[in-house]
């Protein structure tokens, strides 16, 4: 069956990998990328597929309910993969309201539009919400994991807004029968990630001999997954996930922040031909993030046993590929930091 898929947030980090995978793997599908192009949206991430016949970019804001509904009336979407969001915890601490608007209200606008446009003819339709493991809260002990059944306990404005949107997506399924699926994934890393997040920020700072800010004592633990593996998991869940279900996605790859930074420093020393130990000197312990969650760890057994997905890359390989990508995409980093891409692409699309 041919599919018309709306991907939201496709110009962002994870969304760009999802869009590329779908455009290349499914030439019979039409892929519509709806993105507002906030500071985190960058069409340069999709330059290699922007002229593909089955790819369409739509600049727009999911917070605009009328616009979103008109889009669903114009295009016969039968699948939605919803990634658009404000995604950075530190920004959510600085200004929570943006997170409420985009992550909660924007999601409800999409749910309403899908429900209205699909007119209760739900056969062959699916609304997929891409979410985070941060909704489950923080783990205190090494032997604890997040399961799909773990009660929600969000603790930052970001995770609270994602938890709200997950609840609303489930409520639309329960109350209106909207066919939905949700995945909750651990921390992603890889090409195209905005350098406010730990790994690209550290790579960029090391390259320019700037300090690497480590929050608190660097003891917080995150589970890291290569972004292309996440995109593969989304493809599998979108096509084969059971309607109404939730799937955890993880890398089975937990690192204390300080150990991860030490490893990254060694990789950078090697790649930049600097004596081992050079980059480590840049580590600077800074004031901890308010409410900093101690540990996230995912049990992704359900996804493996029911749908056969598991990560394809070992962390060492993924980190090496990631460092290579950032070192060979200096211009990308420069454009992102100076905001140059924003001006360029916004102008280009406003002229169409
Ligand atoms: P990102 O910040 O890199 O990209 C977000 C994208 O959404 C950008 O292109 C931005 O322009 C777009 N956007 C923001 N507000 C919008 C609006 N109002 N209307 C339309 N588009 C808008 O985020 P990411 O890291 O790629 O995360 C994508 C999704 O995956 C998010 O929902 C996030 O919660 C989830 N997630 C992220 C991670 C991670 O480690 N990055 C892990 C698990 C889940
Ligand atoms: P981040 O990449 O912001 O993802 P998240 O907060 O969603 O997990 O941060 C990953 C971890 O690294 C988190 O424990 C906070 C920490 N961190 C630092 O120590 N220094 C930094 O400059 C940043 C951005 C994050």
GROMACS .gro file of C-alpha atoms and ligand atoms in nm:
model
  421
    1UNK     CA    1   0.000   0.000   0.000
    2UNK     CA    2   0.131   0.345  -0.086
    3UNK     CA    3   0.161   0.573   0.209
    4UNK     CA    4   0.146   0.946   0.261
    5UNK     CA    5   0.342   1.013   0.574
    6UNK     CA    6   0.360   1.336   0.769
    7UNK     CA    7   0.683   1.362   0.965
    8UNK     CA    8   0.690   1.657   1.206
    9UNK     CA    9   1.025   1.806   1.313
   10UNK     CA   10   1.202   1.646   1.018
   11UNK     CA   11   1.460   1.924   0.993
   12UNK     CA   12   1.587   1.852   1.345
   13UNK     CA   13   1.844   1.603   1.466
   14UNK     CA   14   1.651   1.275   1.484
   15UNK     CA   15   1.380   1.383   1.239
   16UNK     CA   16   1.633   1.440   0.960
   17UNK     CA   17   1.759   1.082   0.994
   18UNK     CA   18   1.402   0.949   0.996
   19UNK     CA   19   1.309   1.151   0.686
   20UNK     CA   20   1.620   1.039   0.497
   21UNK     CA   21   1.560   0.674   0.582
   22UNK     CA   22   1.195   0.685   0.471
   23UNK     CA   23   1.262   0.882   0.151
   24UNK     CA   24   1.536   0.642   0.042
   25UNK     CA   25   1.383   0.315   0.159
   26UNK     CA   26   1.027   0.372   0.038
   27UNK     CA   27   1.027   0.536  -0.306
   28UNK     CA   28   0.651   0.460  -0.335
   29UNK     CA   29   0.569   0.666  -0.027
   30UNK     CA   30   0.522   1.042  -0.020
   31UNK     CA   31   0.708   1.192   0.275
   32UNK     CA   32   0.592   1.534   0.400
   33UNK     CA   33   0.826   1.709   0.642
   34UNK     CA   34   0.646   1.972   0.852
   35UNK     CA   35   0.888   2.191   1.044
   36UNK     CA   36   0.883   2.543   1.186
   37UNK     CA   37   1.259   2.575   1.150
   38UNK     CA   38   1.326   2.691   1.503
   39UNK     CA   39   1.689   2.737   1.610
   40UNK     CA   40   1.708   2.353   1.607
   41UNK     CA   41   1.566   2.300   1.258
   42UNK     CA   42   1.817   2.300   0.976
   43UNK     CA   43   1.734   2.206   0.618
   44UNK     CA   44   2.103   2.164   0.549
   45UNK     CA   45   2.054   1.832   0.733
   46UNK     CA   46   1.847   1.712   0.435
   47UNK     CA   47   2.035   1.874   0.147
   48UNK     CA   48   2.114   1.533  -0.008
   49UNK     CA   49   1.748   1.434  -0.049
   50UNK     CA   50   1.575   1.772  -0.088
   51UNK     CA   51   1.513   1.713  -0.460
   52UNK     CA   52   1.382   1.357  -0.428
   53UNK     CA   53   1.043   1.308  -0.601
   54UNK     CA   54   0.882   1.162  -0.290
   55UNK     CA   55   0.999   1.435  -0.049
   56UNK     CA   56   0.805   1.752   0.033
   57UNK     CA   57   0.899   2.022   0.281
   58UNK     CA   58   0.630   2.230   0.449
   59UNK     CA   59   0.734   2.519   0.668
   60UNK     CA   60   0.482   2.561   0.948
   61UNK     CA   61   0.407   2.566   1.317
   62UNK     CA   62   0.225   2.280   1.492
   63UNK     CA   63   0.099   2.538   1.743
   64UNK     CA   64  -0.124   2.686   1.471
   65UNK     CA   65  -0.437   2.467   1.493
   66UNK     CA   66  -0.608   2.606   1.179
   67UNK     CA   67  -0.296   2.561   0.970
   68UNK     CA   68  -0.244   2.204   1.094
   69UNK     CA   69  -0.606   2.109   1.017
   70UNK     CA   70  -0.587   2.265   0.669
   71UNK     CA   71  -0.278   2.056   0.602
   72UNK     CA   72  -0.456   1.733   0.694
   73UNK     CA   73  -0.746   1.832   0.469
   74UNK     CA   74  -0.513   1.909   0.180
   75UNK     CA   75  -0.300   1.595   0.195
   76UNK     CA   76  -0.428   1.240   0.243
   77UNK     CA   77  -0.188   1.151   0.524
   78UNK     CA   78  -0.238   0.798   0.647
   79UNK     CA   79   0.057   0.800   0.885
   80UNK     CA   80   0.197   1.062   1.121
   81UNK     CA   81   0.539   1.034   1.280
   82UNK     CA   82   0.547   1.316   1.532
   83UNK     CA   83   0.892   1.434   1.641
   84UNK     CA   84   0.856   1.814   1.646
   85UNK     CA   85   0.933   1.937   1.994
   86UNK     CA   86   1.140   2.164   2.208
   87UNK     CA   87   1.402   1.911   2.314
   88UNK     CA   88   1.663   2.061   2.544
   89UNK     CA   89   1.630   2.020   2.922
   90UNK     CA   90   1.840   2.329   3.005
   91UNK     CA   91   1.621   2.549   2.785
   92UNK     CA   92   1.311   2.405   2.952
   93UNK     CA   93   1.449   2.519   3.288
   94UNK     CA   94   1.513   2.868   3.146
   95UNK     CA   95   1.176   2.907   2.971
   96UNK     CA   96   0.921   2.630   3.026
   97UNK     CA   97   0.632   2.794   2.838
   98UNK     CA   98   0.771   2.720   2.489
   99UNK     CA   99   0.774   2.353   2.591
  100UNK     CA  100   0.411   2.369   2.701
  101UNK     CA  101   0.307   2.526   2.372
  102UNK     CA  102   0.495   2.307   2.127
  103UNK     CA  103   0.517   1.977   2.313
  104UNK     CA  104   0.167   1.973   2.462
  105UNK     CA  105  -0.058   2.212   2.267
  106UNK     CA  106   0.115   2.134   1.936
  107UNK     CA  107   0.064   1.761   1.992
  108UNK     CA  108  -0.306   1.812   2.068
  109UNK     CA  109  -0.342   2.020   1.751
  110UNK     CA  110  -0.204   1.726   1.551
  111UNK     CA  111  -0.426   1.474   1.732
  112UNK     CA  112  -0.736   1.689   1.666
  113UNK     CA  113  -0.646   1.734   1.300
  114UNK     CA  114  -0.587   1.359   1.252
  115UNK     CA  115  -0.916   1.275   1.421
  116UNK     CA  116  -1.112   1.530   1.219
  117UNK     CA  117  -0.952   1.454   0.884
  118UNK     CA  118  -0.970   1.077   0.924
  119UNK     CA  119  -1.340   1.101   1.026
  120UNK     CA  120  -1.329   0.785   1.237
  121UNK     CA  121  -1.219   0.584   0.932
  122UNK     CA  122  -0.911   0.468   1.113
  123UNK     CA  123  -0.831   0.150   0.918
  124UNK     CA  124  -0.482   0.181   0.766
  125UNK     CA  125  -0.399   0.494   0.970
  126UNK     CA  126  -0.150   0.542   1.249
  127UNK     CA  127  -0.040   0.832   1.472
  128UNK     CA  128   0.310   0.764   1.605
  129UNK     CA  129   0.443   0.978   1.890
  130UNK     CA  130   0.822   0.979   1.935
  131UNK     CA  131   0.897   1.030   2.302
  132UNK     CA  132   1.171   1.005   2.558
  133UNK     CA  133   1.274   0.779   2.847
  134UNK     CA  134   1.294   1.093   3.063
  135UNK     CA  135   0.918   1.063   3.131
  136UNK     CA  136   0.996   0.774   3.369
  137UNK     CA  137   1.197   0.992   3.607
  138UNK     CA  138   1.534   0.909   3.758
  139UNK     CA  139   1.683   0.578   3.878
  140UNK     CA  140   1.880   0.558   4.203
  141UNK     CA  141   2.024   0.203   4.188
  142UNK     CA  142   2.246   0.031   3.930
  143UNK     CA  143   2.017  -0.270   3.891
  144UNK     CA  144   1.701  -0.069   3.809
  145UNK     CA  145   1.566  -0.018   3.457
  146UNK     CA  146   1.278   0.160   3.286
  147UNK     CA  147   1.015  -0.079   3.148
  148UNK     CA  148   0.712   0.015   2.937
  149UNK     CA  149   0.508  -0.038   3.257
  150UNK     CA  150   0.721   0.192   3.476
  151UNK     CA  151   0.497   0.467   3.620
  152UNK     CA  152   0.560   0.814   3.484
  153UNK     CA  153   0.755   1.048   3.713
  154UNK     CA  154   0.881   1.341   3.501
  155UNK     CA  155   1.098   1.587   3.688
  156UNK     CA  156   1.204   1.861   3.442
  157UNK     CA  157   0.974   2.093   3.247
  158UNK     CA  158   1.093   1.912   2.930
  159UNK     CA  159   1.011   1.563   3.055
  160UNK     CA  160   0.684   1.685   3.210
  161UNK     CA  161   0.579   1.829   2.875
  162UNK     CA  162   0.668   1.503   2.695
  163UNK     CA  163   0.484   1.301   2.961
  164UNK     CA  164   0.177   1.522   2.911
  165UNK     CA  165   0.187   1.467   2.537
  166UNK     CA  166   0.223   1.089   2.583
  167UNK     CA  167  -0.082   1.092   2.813
  168UNK     CA  168  -0.282   1.295   2.562
  169UNK     CA  169  -0.189   1.062   2.276
  170UNK     CA  170  -0.307   0.763   2.486
  171UNK     CA  171  -0.622   0.953   2.586
  172UNK     CA  172  -0.711   1.008   2.219
  173UNK     CA  173  -0.667   0.636   2.160
  174UNK     CA  174  -0.879   0.537   2.460
  175UNK     CA  175  -1.150   0.799   2.419
  176UNK     CA  176  -1.179   0.836   2.042
  177UNK     CA  177  -1.026   0.514   1.913
  178UNK     CA  178  -0.743   0.698   1.734
  179UNK     CA  179  -0.483   0.436   1.633
  180UNK     CA  180  -0.160   0.531   1.805
  181UNK     CA  181   0.180   0.397   1.895
  182UNK     CA  182   0.444   0.553   2.124
  183UNK     CA  183   0.814   0.491   2.167
  184UNK     CA  184   1.030   0.615   2.454
  185UNK     CA  185   1.397   0.634   2.365
  186UNK     CA  186   1.718   0.703   2.553
  187UNK     CA  187   1.979   0.974   2.469
  188UNK     CA  188   2.072   0.989   2.102
  189UNK     CA  189   2.406   1.092   1.954
  190UNK     CA  190   2.540   1.123   1.600
  191UNK     CA  191   2.553   1.363   1.303
  192UNK     CA  192   2.325   1.672   1.287
  193UNK     CA  193   2.279   1.718   1.661
  194UNK     CA  194   2.259   2.079   1.774
  195UNK     CA  195   2.573   2.167   1.975
  196UNK     CA  196   2.382   2.253   2.292
  197UNK     CA  197   2.370   1.878   2.370
  198UNK     CA  198   2.662   1.713   2.552
  199UNK     CA  199   2.844   1.521   2.279
  200UNK     CA  200   2.851   1.775   1.991
  201UNK     CA  201   2.915   2.055   2.241
  202UNK     CA  202   3.217   1.870   2.382
  203UNK     CA  203   3.350   1.780   2.034
  204UNK     CA  204   3.327   2.141   1.921
  205UNK     CA  205   3.484   2.280   2.238
  206UNK     CA  206   3.771   2.033   2.231
  207UNK     CA  207   3.840   2.115   1.869
  208UNK     CA  208   3.864   2.485   1.954
  209UNK     CA  209   4.054   2.432   2.281
  210UNK     CA  210   3.762   2.560   2.486
  211UNK     CA  211   3.660   2.419   2.824
  212UNK     CA  212   3.425   2.120   2.845
  213UNK     CA  213   3.156   2.203   3.101
  214UNK     CA  214   3.067   1.897   3.310
  215UNK     CA  215   2.767   1.950   3.536
  216UNK     CA  216   2.818   1.867   3.905
  217UNK     CA  217   3.065   1.582   3.952
  218UNK     CA  218   2.985   1.417   3.619
  219UNK     CA  219   2.830   1.118   3.799
  220UNK     CA  220   2.499   1.122   3.614
  221UNK     CA  221   2.437   0.820   3.394
  222UNK     CA  222   2.276   0.819   3.049
  223UNK     CA  223   2.212   0.537   2.799
  224UNK     CA  224   2.339   0.640   2.454
  225UNK     CA  225   2.201   0.524   2.118
  226UNK     CA  226   2.337   0.609   1.773
  227UNK     CA  227   2.075   0.820   1.595
  228UNK     CA  228   2.056   0.601   1.282
  229UNK     CA  229   1.971   0.305   1.504
  230UNK     CA  230   1.688   0.510   1.654
  231UNK     CA  231   1.563   0.593   1.303
  232UNK     CA  232   1.568   0.220   1.217
  233UNK     CA  233   1.370   0.142   1.532
  234UNK     CA  234   1.112   0.408   1.441
  235UNK     CA  235   1.075   0.252   1.094
  236UNK     CA  236   1.021  -0.093   1.249
  237UNK     CA  237   0.768   0.032   1.505
  238UNK     CA  238   0.582   0.246   1.250
  239UNK     CA  239   0.535  -0.053   1.021
  240UNK     CA  240   0.510  -0.345   1.261
  241UNK     CA  241   0.431  -0.207   1.608
  242UNK     CA  242   0.101  -0.311   1.760
  243UNK     CA  243  -0.155  -0.032   1.761
  244UNK     CA  244  -0.203   0.117   2.108
  245UNK     CA  245   0.132  -0.013   2.234
  246UNK     CA  246   0.439   0.153   2.380
  247UNK     CA  247   0.794   0.043   2.300
  248UNK     CA  248   1.110   0.139   2.487
  249UNK     CA  249   1.416   0.199   2.268
  250UNK     CA  250   1.766   0.195   2.416
  251UNK     CA  251   2.129   0.135   2.338
  252UNK     CA  252   2.210  -0.098   2.630
  253UNK     CA  253   2.500   0.142   2.663
  254UNK     CA  254   2.516   0.326   2.994
  255UNK     CA  255   2.788   0.579   3.067
  256UNK     CA  256   2.864   0.810   3.355
  257UNK     CA  257   2.904   1.154   3.198
  258UNK     CA  258   3.262   1.190   3.319
  259UNK     CA  259   3.364   0.848   3.180
  260UNK     CA  260   3.201   0.931   2.848
  261UNK     CA  261   3.388   1.264   2.834
  262UNK     CA  262   3.719   1.090   2.916
  263UNK     CA  263   3.659   0.843   2.631
  264UNK     CA  264   3.564   1.123   2.395
  265UNK     CA  265   3.878   1.318   2.494
  266UNK     CA  266   4.096   1.017   2.400
  267UNK     CA  267   3.919   0.976   2.065
  268UNK     CA  268   3.965   1.348   1.994
  269UNK     CA  269   4.335   1.340   2.089
  270UNK     CA  270   4.387   1.053   1.843
  271UNK     CA  271   4.188   1.210   1.560
  272UNK     CA  272   4.350   1.553   1.605
  273UNK     CA  273   4.699   1.402   1.646
  274UNK     CA  274   4.740   1.561   1.987
  275UNK     CA  275   4.929   1.390   2.272
  276UNK     CA  276   4.701   1.168   2.484
  277UNK     CA  277   4.573   1.372   2.779
  278UNK     CA  278   4.559   1.707   2.596
  279UNK     CA  279   4.180   1.727   2.572
  280UNK     CA  280   4.120   1.605   2.929
  281UNK     CA  281   4.282   1.924   3.056
  282UNK     CA  282   3.982   2.113   2.915
  283UNK     CA  283   3.734   1.943   3.151
  284UNK     CA  284   3.579   2.196   3.387
  285UNK     CA  285   3.330   2.101   3.655
  286UNK     CA  286   3.051   2.358   3.663
  287UNK     CA  287   2.738   2.422   3.872
  288UNK     CA  288   2.498   2.131   3.846
  289UNK     CA  289   2.176   2.149   3.644
  290UNK     CA  290   1.873   2.222   3.865
  291UNK     CA  291   1.690   1.897   3.942
  292UNK     CA  292   1.947   1.696   3.744
  293UNK     CA  293   1.818   1.337   3.701
  294UNK     CA  294   2.081   1.090   3.824
  295UNK     CA  295   2.037   0.791   3.597
  296UNK     CA  296   1.834   0.676   3.298
  297UNK     CA  297   1.850   0.312   3.185
  298UNK     CA  298   1.622   0.139   2.938
  299UNK     CA  299   1.505  -0.219   2.918
  300UNK     CA  300   1.428  -0.265   2.546
  301UNK     CA  301   1.349  -0.637   2.565
  302UNK     CA  302   0.995  -0.590   2.435
  303UNK     CA  303   1.112  -0.424   2.114
  304UNK     CA  304   1.369  -0.699   2.057
  305UNK     CA  305   1.149  -0.995   2.142
  306UNK     CA  306   0.835  -0.871   1.962
  307UNK     CA  307   0.978  -0.681   1.664
  308UNK     CA  308   1.337  -0.806   1.643
  309UNK     CA  309   1.506  -0.465   1.667
  310UNK     CA  310   1.840  -0.420   1.840
  311UNK     CA  311   2.114  -0.156   1.807
  312UNK     CA  312   2.354  -0.226   1.520
  313UNK     CA  313   2.651  -0.017   1.634
  314UNK     CA  314   2.887  -0.059   1.926
  315UNK     CA  315   2.946   0.270   2.109
  316UNK     CA  316   3.317   0.290   2.017
  317UNK     CA  317   3.228   0.269   1.648
  318UNK     CA  318   2.936   0.512   1.680
  319UNK     CA  319   3.146   0.766   1.870
  320UNK     CA  320   3.429   0.741   1.618
  321UNK     CA  321   3.184   0.794   1.327
  322UNK     CA  322   3.027   1.086   1.511
  323UNK     CA  323   3.360   1.258   1.576
  324UNK     CA  324   3.462   1.204   1.211
  325UNK     CA  325   3.136   1.360   1.096
  326UNK     CA  326   3.171   1.675   1.308
  327UNK     CA  327   3.538   1.718   1.220
  328UNK     CA  328   3.460   1.691   0.848
  329UNK     CA  329   3.153   1.921   0.868
  330UNK     CA  330   3.316   2.234   1.004
  331UNK     CA  331   3.093   2.453   0.789
  332UNK     CA  332   2.778   2.286   0.926
  333UNK     CA  333   2.890   2.364   1.279
  334UNK     CA  334   2.986   2.719   1.190
  335UNK     CA  335   2.651   2.781   1.020
  336UNK     CA  336   2.459   2.637   1.314
  337UNK     CA  337   2.649   2.843   1.567
  338UNK     CA  338   2.625   3.168   1.373
  339UNK     CA  339   2.266   3.101   1.267
  340UNK     CA  340   2.369   3.157   0.904
  341UNK     CA  341   2.171   2.860   0.775
  342UNK     CA  342   1.854   3.000   0.927
  343UNK     CA  343   1.873   3.320   0.730
  344UNK     CA  344   1.961   3.135   0.409
  345UNK     CA  345   1.690   2.870   0.414
  346UNK     CA  346   1.417   3.090   0.558
  347UNK     CA  347   1.471   3.333   0.271
  348UNK     CA  348   1.470   3.051   0.018
  349UNK     CA  349   1.137   2.912   0.141
  350UNK     CA  350   0.968   3.246   0.189
  351UNK     CA  351   1.037   3.318  -0.180
  352UNK     CA  352   0.851   3.003  -0.299
  353LIG     P1  353   1.562   1.879   1.782
  353LIG     O1  354   1.548   1.988   1.882
  353LIG     O2  355   1.693   1.855   1.719
  353LIG     O3  356   1.457   1.903   1.663
  353LIG     C1  357   1.324   1.943   1.685
  353LIG     C2  358   1.266   1.985   1.551
  353LIG     O4  359   1.129   2.025   1.573
  353LIG     C3  360   1.337   2.104   1.486
  353LIG     O5  361   1.358   2.081   1.349
  353LIG     C4  362   1.241   2.220   1.508
  353LIG     O6  363   1.249   2.320   1.408
  353LIG     C5  364   1.107   2.148   1.505
  353LIG     N1  365   1.003   2.224   1.579
  353LIG     C6  366   1.014   2.275   1.704
  353LIG     N2  367   0.900   2.340   1.737
  353LIG     C7  368   0.816   2.328   1.631
  353LIG     C8  369   0.684   2.374   1.604
  353LIG     N3  370   0.616   2.447   1.694
  353LIG     N4  371   0.625   2.341   1.486
  353LIG     C9  372   0.694   2.267   1.394
  353LIG     N5  373   0.821   2.223   1.411
  353LIG    C10  374   0.880   2.254   1.529
  353LIG     O7  375   1.505   1.749   1.856
  353LIG     P2  376   1.555   1.597   1.848
  353LIG     O8  377   1.665   1.579   1.943
  353LIG     O9  378   1.571   1.560   1.705
  353LIG    O10  379   1.426   1.523   1.907
  353LIG    C11  380   1.317   1.487   1.822
  353LIG    C12  381   1.210   1.419   1.905
  353LIG    O11  382   1.264   1.302   1.967
  353LIG    C13  383   1.156   1.506   2.019
  353LIG    O12  384   1.018   1.484   2.028
  353LIG    C14  385   1.228   1.455   2.142
  353LIG    O13  386   1.148   1.472   2.256
  353LIG    C15  387   1.244   1.309   2.107
  353LIG     N6  388   1.361   1.243   2.169
  353LIG    C16  389   1.487   1.298   2.158
  353LIG    C17  390   1.596   1.232   2.213
  353LIG    C18  391   1.736   1.287   2.202
  353LIG    O14  392   1.829   1.231   2.259
  353LIG     N7  393   1.760   1.393   2.126
  353LIG    C19  394   1.578   1.109   2.279
  353LIG    C20  395   1.449   1.056   2.287
  353LIG    C21  396   1.341   1.123   2.231
  354LIG     P1  397   2.203   1.646   2.732
  354LIG     O1  398   2.283   1.615   2.609
  354LIG     O2  399   2.158   1.787   2.755
  354LIG     O3  400   2.080   1.545   2.736
  354LIG     P2  401   1.973   1.516   2.855
  354LIG     O4  402   1.978   1.625   2.955
  354LIG     O5  403   1.842   1.512   2.781
  354LIG     O6  404   2.010   1.381   2.912
  354LIG     O7  405   2.289   1.604   2.858
  354LIG     C1  406   2.341   1.473   2.875
  354LIG     C2  407   2.404   1.467   3.013
  354LIG     O8  408   2.520   1.552   3.014
  354LIG     C3  409   2.315   1.518   3.124
  354LIG     O9  410   2.339   1.440   3.242
  354LIG     C4  411   2.361   1.661   3.146
  354LIG     C5  412   2.508   1.654   3.112
  354LIG     N1  413   2.569   1.776   3.054
  354LIG     C6  414   2.688   1.827   3.105
  354LIG    O10  415   2.747   1.772   3.202
  354LIG     N2  416   2.742   1.937   3.046
  354LIG     C7  417   2.682   2.000   2.940
  354LIG    O11  418   2.735   2.103   2.890
  354LIG     C8  419   2.559   1.947   2.888
  354LIG     C9  420   2.489   2.013   2.771
  354LIG    C10  421   2.507   1.834   2.948
   0.00000   0.00000   0.00000
